């Protein structure tokens, strides 16, 4: 049996691969396993506001979806496409799920953890995630005013919340792709797709956004388009 790669091997060997092997006996259970690992990724407030949608090659939607990925070879040759959706719309249900979990695991009525959870998931999270006209500007003003007296989180606008949700979805995506590499498969994350048409084709929830679509399969050597390039490390890692 083939040994999984260790973490640093998976990181260094992972490449975005644009042509996948059509003859390989692709094992979809590995995709499921890597998605389940991805769910363990850190995410903002543990709200888990994302969802993976699997479109295997046998799905009647796969070919049409690949065409909506601008016909990219990574998509047309993929053995499975995984959509990473943001689900900002699920905040209320997931805040409640967190709150209920913490309450159930608490030792007693006056447990400090429960009080904090109640405040966090019952007050702060709704403050940030609820939506009504003018609230985004109001939140920014509150942050600016409070920030005059003490350190304050400034990223509270509707745009900031949207970015935060995409951050968590992207972290989960990365865990998935590293898992796939460790297990012997390759991936290509894509943002080159027609989001409007994809949402319609797959009947995706109106409140969702597509963070990326990940092509999966066993990579062909010609699927790596060039030598790996990165700008100098000194530019990307600074110490203060
Ligand atoms: C958010 C995101 C979107 C991307 N979109 C595409 C895409 O649409 N098509 C594509 O061929 N590669 C896409 N890529 C892959 C990048 O081009 C690739 O990661 C980069 O060139 C570095 O190469 P490497 O992944 O092989 O290290 C995307 C990567 C990310 C993270």
Coordinates of N, CA and C and ligand atoms in Angstrom, one line a residue:
X1 N 0.8 -1.2 0.0 CA 0.0 0.0 0.0 C 0.9 1.3 0.0
X2 N 0.5 2.3 -0.8 CA 1.3 3.5 -0.9 C 1.1 4.3 0.4
X3 N 2.3 4.8 0.8 CA 2.4 5.6 2.1 C 1.9 7.0 1.8
X4 N 1.1 7.6 2.6 CA 0.8 9.1 2.4 C 2.0 9.9 2.6
X5 N 2.1 11.1 1.9 CA 3.2 12.0 2.1 C 3.1 12.6 3.5
X6 N 4.3 13.0 4.0 CA 4.2 13.8 5.3 C 3.9 15.2 4.9
X7 N 3.7 16.1 5.9 CA 3.2 17.4 5.7 C 4.1 18.2 4.7
X8 N 5.4 18.2 5.0 CA 6.3 19.1 4.2 C 6.5 18.5 2.8
X9 N 6.4 17.2 2.7 CA 6.5 16.6 1.3 C 5.2 17.0 0.5
X10 N 4.1 17.0 1.2 CA 2.8 17.3 0.5 C 2.9 18.8 0.1
X11 N 3.3 19.7 1.0 CA 3.4 21.1 0.7 C 4.3 21.3 -0.5
X12 N 5.5 20.7 -0.5 CA 6.4 21.0 -1.6 C 6.1 20.3 -2.9
X13 N 5.4 19.2 -2.8 CA 5.1 18.5 -4.1 C 3.8 19.0 -4.7
X14 N 2.9 19.6 -3.9 CA 1.7 20.1 -4.4 C 1.9 21.1 -5.5
X15 N 1.3 21.0 -6.7 CA 1.3 22.0 -7.7 C -0.1 22.1 -8.2
X16 N -0.4 23.2 -8.9 CA -1.7 23.3 -9.6 C -1.5 22.6 -10.9
X17 N -2.3 21.5 -11.0 CA -2.2 20.7 -12.2 C -3.4 20.9 -13.1
X18 N -3.1 21.1 -14.4 CA -4.1 21.4 -15.3 C -4.6 20.3 -16.3
X19 N -3.9 19.2 -16.2 CA -4.3 18.0 -17.0 C -4.3 16.8 -16.1
X20 N -5.5 16.1 -16.1 CA -5.6 14.9 -15.2 C -5.7 13.6 -16.1
X21 N -5.2 12.6 -15.5 CA -5.1 11.3 -16.1 C -6.6 10.7 -16.2
X22 N -6.9 10.3 -17.4 CA -8.2 9.8 -17.7 C -8.3 8.3 -17.5
X23 N -7.2 7.6 -17.3 CA -7.2 6.2 -17.2 C -7.0 5.7 -15.8
X24 N -6.6 6.6 -14.9 CA -6.4 6.3 -13.5 C -7.7 5.8 -12.9
X25 N -7.6 4.8 -12.0 CA -8.8 4.4 -11.3 C -9.1 5.3 -10.1
X26 N -9.7 6.4 -10.4 CA -9.8 7.5 -9.4 C -10.7 7.1 -8.3
X27 N -10.2 7.3 -7.1 CA -11.0 6.9 -5.9 C -11.6 8.1 -5.2
X28 N -12.9 8.2 -5.4 CA -13.7 9.3 -4.8 C -13.8 9.3 -3.3
X29 N -13.5 8.1 -2.7 CA -13.6 8.1 -1.2 C -12.4 8.9 -0.6
X30 N -11.3 9.1 -1.4 CA -10.2 9.9 -0.9 C -10.7 11.4 -0.9
X31 N -11.5 11.8 -1.9 CA -12.0 13.2 -1.9 C -12.8 13.4 -0.6
X32 N -13.7 12.4 -0.3 CA -14.6 12.5 0.9 C -13.7 12.6 2.1
X33 N -12.7 11.8 2.2 CA -11.8 11.7 3.4 C -11.1 13.1 3.6
X34 N -10.6 13.6 2.4 CA -9.9 14.9 2.5 C -10.8 16.1 2.8
X35 N -12.0 16.0 2.4 CA -13.0 17.0 2.7 C -13.3 17.0 4.2
X36 N -13.4 15.8 4.7 CA -13.7 15.6 6.2 C -12.5 16.2 7.0
X37 N -11.3 16.0 6.5 CA -10.1 16.6 7.1 C -10.2 18.1 7.0
X38 N -10.6 18.6 5.9 CA -10.7 20.1 5.7 C -11.6 20.7 6.7
X39 N -12.7 20.0 7.0 CA -13.7 20.6 8.0 C -13.0 20.8 9.4
X40 N -11.9 20.2 9.6 CA -11.2 20.5 10.9 C -10.3 21.7 10.8
X41 N -10.3 22.4 9.7 CA -9.5 23.6 9.6 C -10.0 24.7 10.5
X42 N -9.1 25.6 10.9 CA -9.6 26.8 11.7 C -10.6 27.6 10.9
X43 N -11.6 28.2 11.6 CA -12.5 29.0 10.9 C -13.1 30.1 11.8
X44 N -13.5 31.2 11.3 CA -13.8 32.4 12.1 C -15.0 32.1 13.0
X45 N -14.8 32.2 14.3 CA -15.8 32.0 15.4 C -16.4 30.6 15.4
X46 N -15.7 29.7 14.7 CA -16.2 28.3 14.5 C -17.6 28.3 13.9
X47 N -17.9 29.3 13.1 CA -19.3 29.3 12.5 C -19.4 28.3 11.3
X48 N -18.2 28.0 10.8 CA -18.2 27.0 9.7 C -19.2 27.4 8.5
X49 N -19.0 28.6 8.1 CA -19.9 29.2 7.1 C -19.4 28.8 5.7
X50 N -19.3 27.6 5.4 CA -18.9 27.1 4.1 C -19.6 25.8 3.8
X51 N -19.5 25.4 2.6 CA -20.0 24.1 2.2 C -19.3 23.6 1.0
X52 N -19.0 22.3 0.9 CA -18.4 21.7 -0.3 C -19.5 21.0 -1.1
X53 N -19.4 21.3 -2.4 CA -20.4 20.6 -3.3 C -19.5 19.7 -4.2
X54 N -19.7 18.4 -4.2 CA -19.0 17.5 -5.0 C -19.7 17.3 -6.3
X55 N -18.9 17.4 -7.4 CA -19.5 17.0 -8.7 C -18.5 16.0 -9.3
X56 N -18.8 14.7 -9.1 CA -17.9 13.7 -9.7 C -18.1 13.6 -11.2
X57 N -17.2 12.9 -11.9 CA -17.2 12.8 -13.3 C -18.5 12.1 -13.8
X58 N -19.1 11.2 -13.0 CA -20.3 10.6 -13.5 C -21.5 11.4 -13.3
X59 N -21.4 12.6 -12.7 CA -22.6 13.4 -12.6 C -23.0 14.0 -13.9
X60 N -24.3 14.0 -14.2 CA -24.7 14.6 -15.5 C -24.4 16.1 -15.7
X61 N -24.0 16.7 -14.5 CA -23.7 18.1 -14.5 C -22.3 18.4 -14.8
X62 N -21.4 17.4 -14.7 CA -19.9 17.7 -14.6 C -19.4 18.4 -15.9
X63 N -19.8 17.9 -17.1 CA -19.3 18.4 -18.3 C -19.8 19.9 -18.5
X64 N -21.0 20.1 -18.2 CA -21.5 21.5 -18.3 C -20.9 22.4 -17.4
X65 N -20.6 21.9 -16.1 CA -19.9 22.7 -15.1 C -18.4 23.0 -15.6
X66 N -17.8 22.0 -16.2 CA -16.4 22.2 -16.7 C -16.4 23.3 -17.8
X67 N -17.5 23.4 -18.6 CA -17.5 24.4 -19.7 C -17.7 25.8 -19.0
X68 N -18.4 25.8 -17.9 CA -18.6 27.1 -17.2 C -17.3 27.6 -16.5
X69 N -16.4 26.6 -16.3 CA -15.1 27.0 -15.8 C -14.2 27.5 -17.0
X70 N -14.9 28.1 -17.9 CA -14.3 28.7 -19.1 C -13.6 27.6 -19.9
X71 N -14.1 26.4 -19.8 CA -13.6 25.3 -20.6 C -12.1 25.0 -20.2
X72 N -11.6 25.4 -19.1 CA -10.2 25.2 -18.7 C -10.0 23.7 -18.7
X73 N -8.8 23.3 -19.2 CA -8.4 21.9 -19.3 C -8.4 21.3 -17.9
X74 N -8.1 22.0 -16.9 CA -8.1 21.5 -15.5 C -9.5 21.0 -15.2
X75 N -10.5 21.7 -15.7 CA -11.9 21.4 -15.4 C -12.4 20.3 -16.3
X76 N -12.1 20.4 -17.6 CA -12.6 19.4 -18.5 C -12.0 18.0 -18.3
X77 N -10.7 18.0 -17.8 CA -10.1 16.7 -17.6 C -10.2 16.2 -16.1
X78 N -10.8 17.1 -15.2 CA -10.9 16.7 -13.8 C -11.7 15.5 -13.7
X79 N -11.4 14.6 -12.7 CA -12.2 13.4 -12.4 C -13.3 13.8 -11.4
X80 N -13.1 14.9 -10.8 CA -14.1 15.4 -9.9 C -13.9 16.9 -9.7
X81 N -15.0 17.6 -9.6 CA -14.9 19.1 -9.3 C -15.5 19.3 -8.0
X82 N -14.8 20.1 -7.1 CA -15.3 20.4 -5.8 C -15.5 21.9 -5.7
X83 N -16.8 22.3 -5.5 CA -17.1 23.7 -5.3 C -17.0 24.0 -3.8
X84 N -16.3 25.1 -3.5 CA -16.2 25.6 -2.2 C -17.1 26.8 -2.1
X85 N -18.2 26.6 -1.4 CA -19.2 27.7 -1.2 C -19.0 28.4 0.1
X86 N -19.2 29.7 0.1 CA -19.4 30.4 1.4 C -20.9 30.4 1.7
X87 N -21.2 30.2 3.0 CA -22.6 30.1 3.4 C -22.8 31.1 4.6
X88 N -22.6 32.4 4.2 CA -22.8 33.5 5.2 C -24.2 33.4 5.8
X89 N -25.1 33.0 4.9 CA -26.6 32.9 5.2 C -26.9 31.9 6.3
X90 N -25.9 31.0 6.7 CA -26.2 30.0 7.7 C -25.7 30.4 9.1
X91 N -25.4 31.7 9.3 CA -24.8 32.2 10.5 C -25.7 31.9 11.7
X92 N -27.0 32.1 11.6 CA -27.8 32.0 12.8 C -27.9 30.5 13.3
X93 N -28.1 29.6 12.3 CA -28.2 28.2 12.7 C -26.9 27.7 13.3
X94 N -25.7 28.2 12.7 CA -24.5 27.7 13.2 C -24.0 28.3 14.5
X95 N -24.5 29.5 14.7 CA -24.2 30.2 16.0 C -25.0 29.4 17.1
X96 N -26.2 29.1 16.8 CA -27.0 28.3 17.7 C -26.4 26.9 18.0
X97 N -25.9 26.3 16.9 CA -25.3 25.0 17.1 C -24.1 25.0 18.0
X98 N -23.3 26.1 17.9 CA -22.1 26.3 18.8 C -22.6 26.5 20.2
X99 N -23.6 27.4 20.3 CA -24.1 27.7 21.6 C -24.6 26.5 22.3
X100 N -25.4 25.7 21.6 CA -26.0 24.5 22.2 C -25.0 23.5 22.6
X101 N -23.9 23.4 21.8 CA -22.8 22.4 22.1 C -22.1 22.8 23.3
X102 N -21.8 24.1 23.4 CA -21.1 24.6 24.6 C -22.0 24.4 25.9
X103 N -23.3 24.8 25.7 CA -24.2 24.6 26.9 C -24.3 23.2 27.3
X104 N -24.3 22.3 26.4 CA -24.5 20.8 26.7 C -23.2 20.3 27.4
X105 N -22.1 20.9 27.1 CA -20.9 20.3 27.6 C -20.5 21.1 28.9
X106 N -21.3 22.0 29.3 CA -21.0 22.8 30.5 C -21.3 22.0 31.8
X107 N -20.6 22.4 32.9 CA -20.7 21.6 34.1 C -21.9 22.0 35.0
X108 N -22.3 23.3 34.9 CA -23.4 23.7 35.7 C -24.0 25.0 35.2
X109 N -25.1 25.4 35.9 CA -25.8 26.7 35.5 C -24.9 27.9 35.4
X110 N -24.1 28.0 36.5 CA -23.3 29.3 36.6 C -22.0 29.2 35.9
X111 N -21.8 28.1 35.1 CA -20.5 27.9 34.4 C -20.1 29.2 33.6
X112 N -18.8 29.6 33.8 CA -18.4 30.8 33.2 C -18.3 30.6 31.7
X113 N -18.0 29.4 31.2 CA -17.9 29.1 29.8 C -19.2 29.4 29.1
X114 N -20.3 29.0 29.8 CA -21.6 29.1 29.2 C -22.0 30.6 29.1
X115 N -21.6 31.4 30.1 CA -21.9 32.8 30.1 C -21.2 33.5 29.0
X116 N -19.9 33.1 28.8 CA -19.1 33.7 27.7 C -19.7 33.3 26.4
X117 N -20.1 32.0 26.2 CA -20.7 31.5 25.0 C -22.0 32.2 24.7
X118 N -22.8 32.4 25.7 CA -24.1 33.1 25.5 C -23.8 34.5 25.0
X119 N -22.8 35.2 25.6 CA -22.5 36.6 25.2 C -21.9 36.5 23.8
X120 N -21.0 35.6 23.5 CA -20.4 35.6 22.2 C -21.4 35.2 21.1
X121 N -22.0 34.0 21.2 CA -22.9 33.6 20.2 C -24.3 34.2 20.2
X122 N -24.6 34.7 21.4 CA -26.0 35.3 21.5 C -26.0 36.8 21.3
X123 N -24.8 37.5 21.4 CA -24.8 38.9 21.3 C -23.8 39.4 20.2
X124 N -22.5 39.0 20.4 CA -21.5 39.6 19.5 C -21.6 39.1 18.1
X125 N -21.8 37.7 17.9 CA -22.0 37.2 16.6 C -23.2 37.8 15.9
X126 N -24.4 37.9 16.5 CA -25.5 38.5 15.8 C -25.2 40.0 15.5
X127 N -24.5 40.7 16.4 CA -24.1 42.1 16.1 C -23.4 42.2 14.7
X128 N -22.4 41.2 14.6 CA -21.6 41.3 13.4 C -22.3 40.8 12.1
X129 N -23.1 39.7 12.3 CA -23.7 39.0 11.1 C -25.1 39.4 10.7
X130 N -25.8 40.0 11.6 CA -27.2 40.4 11.2 C -27.1 41.5 10.1
X131 N -28.1 41.5 9.3 CA -28.1 42.4 8.1 C -29.4 43.2 8.1
X132 N -29.3 44.5 8.1 CA -30.4 45.4 7.7 C -29.9 46.7 7.2
X133 N -30.7 47.4 6.5 CA -30.2 48.6 5.8 C -29.5 49.6 6.8
X134 N -28.3 50.0 6.5 CA -27.6 51.0 7.3 C -26.7 50.4 8.4
X135 N -26.9 49.1 8.6 CA -26.2 48.5 9.8 C -24.7 48.4 9.5
X136 N -24.3 48.2 8.3 CA -22.9 48.1 8.0 C -22.2 49.4 8.3
X137 N -22.7 50.5 7.9 CA -22.1 51.8 8.2 C -22.2 52.0 9.8
X138 N -23.3 51.7 10.4 CA -23.4 51.9 11.8 C -22.4 51.1 12.6
X139 N -22.1 49.8 12.2 CA -21.1 49.0 12.8 C -19.7 49.7 12.7
X140 N -19.4 50.2 11.5 CA -18.1 50.9 11.3 C -18.0 52.1 12.3
X141 N -19.1 52.8 12.4 CA -19.1 54.0 13.3 C -18.9 53.6 14.7
X142 N -19.6 52.5 15.1 CA -19.4 52.0 16.5 C -17.9 51.6 16.7
X143 N -17.3 50.9 15.7 CA -15.9 50.5 15.9 C -15.0 51.7 16.0
X144 N -15.3 52.7 15.1 CA -14.4 53.9 15.2 C -14.5 54.6 16.5
X145 N -15.8 54.8 17.0 CA -16.0 55.5 18.3 C -15.3 54.7 19.4
X146 N -15.6 53.4 19.5 CA -15.0 52.6 20.6 C -13.5 52.6 20.4
X147 N -13.0 52.6 19.2 CA -11.6 52.5 19.0 C -10.9 53.7 19.4
X148 N -11.6 54.8 19.7 CA -10.9 56.0 20.2 C -10.3 55.8 21.6
X149 N -11.0 54.9 22.3 CA -10.7 54.7 23.8 C -9.9 53.5 24.0
X150 N -10.1 52.5 23.2 CA -9.4 51.1 23.4 C -9.2 50.4 22.1
X151 N -8.3 49.4 22.2 CA -8.1 48.6 20.9 C -9.5 48.0 20.5
X152 N -9.7 48.0 19.2 CA -11.0 47.6 18.7 C -10.9 46.9 17.4
X153 N -11.6 45.8 17.1 CA -11.6 45.2 15.8 C -12.3 46.1 14.8
X154 N -11.6 46.4 13.8 CA -12.1 47.4 12.8 C -12.8 46.8 11.7
X155 N -12.6 45.5 11.4 CA -13.1 44.9 10.2 C -14.6 44.3 10.5
X156 N -15.5 45.3 10.6 CA -16.9 44.9 11.0 C -17.9 45.2 9.9
X157 N -17.5 45.9 8.8 CA -18.5 46.2 7.8 C -18.9 45.0 7.1
X158 N -20.0 45.1 6.3 CA -20.5 44.0 5.5 C -19.4 43.4 4.6
X159 N -18.6 44.2 4.0 CA -17.5 43.7 3.2 C -16.5 42.9 4.0
X160 N -16.2 43.4 5.2 CA -15.3 42.7 6.1 C -15.8 41.4 6.5
X161 N -17.1 41.3 6.8 CA -17.7 40.0 7.1 C -17.6 39.0 5.9
X162 N -17.9 39.6 4.8 CA -17.8 38.7 3.6 C -16.4 38.2 3.4
X163 N -15.4 39.1 3.6 CA -14.0 38.7 3.4 C -13.7 37.6 4.5
X164 N -14.1 37.8 5.7 CA -13.9 36.8 6.8 C -14.4 35.4 6.4
X165 N -15.6 35.4 5.8 CA -16.2 34.1 5.5 C -15.4 33.5 4.4
X166 N -14.9 34.3 3.4 CA -14.1 33.7 2.4 C -12.7 33.2 2.9
X167 N -12.2 33.9 3.9 CA -10.9 33.5 4.5 C -11.1 32.0 5.1
X168 N -12.1 31.8 5.8 CA -12.4 30.5 6.4 C -12.6 29.4 5.3
X169 N -13.3 29.8 4.3 CA -13.6 28.8 3.2 C -12.2 28.5 2.5
X170 N -11.4 29.5 2.4 CA -10.1 29.3 1.7 C -9.1 28.4 2.5
X171 N -9.2 28.6 3.8 CA -8.3 27.8 4.7 C -8.7 26.3 4.6
X172 N -10.1 26.1 4.6 CA -10.5 24.7 4.4 C -10.1 24.2 3.1
X173 N -10.2 25.0 2.1 CA -9.8 24.6 0.7 C -8.3 24.1 0.7
X174 N -7.5 24.9 1.4 CA -6.1 24.5 1.4 C -5.8 23.2 2.1
X175 N -6.5 23.0 3.2 CA -6.4 21.7 3.9 C -6.8 20.6 3.0
X176 N -7.9 20.8 2.3 CA -8.3 19.8 1.3 C -7.3 19.5 0.3
X177 N -6.7 20.5 -0.3 CA -5.7 20.3 -1.4 C -4.4 19.6 -0.9
X178 N -4.0 20.0 0.3 CA -2.8 19.3 0.9 C -3.1 17.9 1.2
X179 N -4.3 17.6 1.7 CA -4.7 16.3 2.0 C -4.7 15.4 0.7
X180 N -5.3 16.0 -0.4 CA -5.3 15.3 -1.6 C -3.9 14.9 -2.1
X181 N -3.0 15.9 -2.0 CA -1.6 15.7 -2.4 C -1.0 14.6 -1.5
X182 N -1.2 14.7 -0.2 CA -0.6 13.7 0.7 C -1.1 12.3 0.3
X183 N -2.4 12.2 -0.1 CA -3.0 10.9 -0.5 C -2.7 10.4 -1.9
X184 N -1.9 11.2 -2.6 CA -1.5 10.8 -4.0 C -2.3 11.4 -5.1
X185 N -3.1 12.4 -4.8 CA -3.9 13.1 -5.9 C -3.5 14.5 -6.1
X186 N -3.9 15.1 -7.2 CA -3.5 16.5 -7.5 C -4.8 17.3 -7.6
X187 N -4.6 18.6 -7.6 CA -5.7 19.5 -7.6 C -5.3 20.8 -8.4
X188 N -6.4 21.5 -8.8 CA -6.1 22.9 -9.3 C -7.3 23.8 -8.8
X189 N -6.9 24.7 -7.9 CA -8.0 25.7 -7.5 C -8.3 26.6 -8.6
X190 N -9.6 26.9 -8.8 CA -9.9 27.9 -9.9 C -10.9 28.9 -9.5
X191 N -10.6 30.2 -10.0 CA -11.6 31.2 -9.8 C -12.0 31.7 -11.2
X192 N -11.5 31.1 -12.2 CA -11.9 31.4 -13.6 C -13.2 30.6 -13.9
X193 N -14.3 31.1 -13.5 CA -15.6 30.4 -13.9 C -16.7 31.5 -13.9
X194 N -17.8 31.2 -14.5 CA -18.9 32.1 -14.6 C -19.8 31.8 -13.4
X195 N -19.7 32.6 -12.3 CA -20.4 32.2 -11.1 C -21.9 32.3 -11.2
X196 N -22.4 33.2 -12.0 CA -23.8 33.3 -12.2 C -24.4 32.0 -12.8
X197 N -23.8 31.6 -13.9 CA -24.3 30.4 -14.6 C -24.1 29.2 -13.8
X198 N -22.9 29.1 -13.0 CA -22.7 27.9 -12.2 C -23.7 27.8 -11.1
X199 N -24.1 28.9 -10.5 CA -25.1 28.9 -9.4 C -26.4 28.4 -10.0
X200 N -26.7 28.8 -11.2 CA -28.0 28.4 -11.8 C -27.9 26.9 -12.2
X201 N -26.9 26.5 -12.8 CA -26.7 25.1 -13.2 C -26.9 24.1 -12.0
X202 N -26.2 24.5 -10.9 CA -26.3 23.6 -9.7 C -27.3 23.9 -8.7
X203 N -28.1 24.9 -9.1 CA -29.2 25.4 -8.2 C -28.7 25.7 -6.8
X204 N -27.6 26.5 -6.7 CA -27.0 26.8 -5.4 C -27.8 27.8 -4.7
X205 N -27.7 27.8 -3.3 CA -28.5 28.8 -2.5 C -28.2 30.2 -2.9
X206 N -29.2 31.0 -2.9 CA -29.0 32.5 -3.3 C -28.0 33.1 -2.4
X207 N -28.0 32.7 -1.1 CA -27.1 33.4 -0.1 C -25.7 32.9 -0.1
X208 N -25.4 32.0 -1.1 CA -24.0 31.4 -1.1 C -23.2 32.2 -2.2
X209 N -21.9 32.1 -2.0 CA -20.9 32.5 -3.0 C -20.0 31.4 -3.3
X210 N -19.4 31.4 -4.5 CA -18.4 30.3 -4.8 C -17.0 30.9 -4.6
X211 N -16.4 30.4 -3.5 CA -15.0 30.8 -3.2 C -14.1 30.4 -4.3
X212 N -14.2 29.1 -4.6 CA -13.3 28.6 -5.7 C -13.9 27.2 -6.1
X213 N -13.5 26.7 -7.3 CA -13.8 25.4 -7.7 C -12.5 24.6 -7.8
X214 N -12.4 23.5 -7.2 CA -11.2 22.7 -7.2 C -11.3 21.5 -8.1
X215 N -10.4 21.5 -9.1 CA -10.3 20.3 -10.0 C -9.5 19.2 -9.3
X216 N -9.9 18.0 -9.4 CA -9.2 16.9 -8.7 C -8.9 15.7 -9.7
X217 N -7.8 15.0 -9.4 CA -7.5 13.8 -10.2 C -6.0 13.5 -10.0
X218 N -5.6 12.5 -10.8 CA -4.2 12.2 -10.8 C -3.6 13.0 -11.9
X219 N -2.6 13.8 -11.5 CA -2.0 14.8 -12.5 C -1.2 14.1 -13.6
X220 N -1.2 14.6 -14.8 CA -0.3 14.2 -15.8 C 0.9 15.1 -15.8
X221 N 2.1 14.6 -16.2 CA 3.3 15.5 -16.2 C 3.1 16.7 -17.0
X222 N 2.4 16.6 -18.1 CA 2.1 17.8 -19.0 C 1.1 18.8 -18.3
X223 N 0.5 18.4 -17.2 CA -0.4 19.2 -16.5 C 0.3 20.3 -15.6
X224 N 1.6 20.2 -15.5 CA 2.3 21.2 -14.8 C 2.9 22.1 -15.8
X225 N 2.4 23.3 -15.8 CA 2.7 24.2 -17.0 C 4.1 24.9 -17.0
X226 N 4.8 24.8 -15.8 CA 6.1 25.4 -15.8 C 6.8 25.2 -14.5
X227 N 8.0 25.6 -14.4 CA 8.8 25.4 -13.2 C 8.1 26.3 -12.1
X228 N 8.2 25.8 -10.9 CA 7.6 26.6 -9.8 C 8.4 27.9 -9.6
X229 N 7.6 29.0 -9.5 CA 8.3 30.3 -9.3 C 7.7 31.0 -8.1
X230 N 8.5 31.6 -7.3 CA 8.0 32.4 -6.2 C 8.9 33.6 -6.1
X231 N 8.4 34.8 -5.8 CA 9.2 36.0 -5.7 C 10.1 35.8 -4.4
X232 N 11.2 36.5 -4.3 CA 12.1 36.2 -3.2 C 11.5 36.1 -1.8
X233 N 11.9 35.1 -1.0 CA 11.3 34.9 0.3 C 11.4 36.1 1.2
X234 N 12.5 36.9 1.0 CA 12.8 38.1 1.9 C 11.7 39.1 1.6
X235 N 11.0 39.0 0.5 CA 9.9 40.0 0.2 C 8.6 39.5 0.9
X236 N 8.5 38.2 1.1 CA 7.3 37.6 1.5 C 7.3 37.4 3.1
X237 N 8.4 37.3 3.6 CA 8.5 37.0 5.1 C 9.4 38.2 5.7
X238 N 8.8 39.0 6.5 CA 9.5 40.1 7.1 C 9.4 39.9 8.6
X239 N 10.4 40.4 9.3 CA 10.4 40.3 10.8 C 10.5 41.7 11.3
X240 N 9.6 42.0 12.2 CA 9.6 43.4 12.8 C 10.1 43.4 14.3
Ligands
LIG1 C1 -7.9 31.6 -5.5 C2 -7.1 30.9 -6.6 C3 -7.7 30.9 -7.9 C4 -7.0 30.3 -9.0 N1 -7.6 30.2 -10.2 C5 -7.0 29.5 -11.2 C6 -7.7 29.3 -12.4 O1 -8.8 29.7 -12.6 N2 -7.0 28.6 -13.3 C7 -5.8 28.0 -13.1 O2 -5.3 27.4 -14.0 N3 -5.1 28.2 -12.0 C8 -5.7 28.9 -11.0 N4 -5.1 29.1 -9.8 C9 -3.8 28.4 -9.6 C10 -2.6 29.4 -9.5 O3 -2.4 29.9 -10.8 C11 -1.4 28.7 -8.9 O4 -1.7 28.3 -7.6 C12 -0.2 29.6 -8.9 O5 0.2 29.9 -10.2 C13 1.0 28.9 -8.2 O6 1.3 27.7 -8.7 P1 1.3 26.3 -7.9 O7 -0.1 26.2 -7.3 O8 1.6 25.2 -8.8 O9 2.3 26.4 -6.8 C14 -5.7 29.7 -8.7 C15 -5.2 29.7 -7.4 C16 -5.9 30.3 -6.4 C17 -5.3 30.2 -5.0

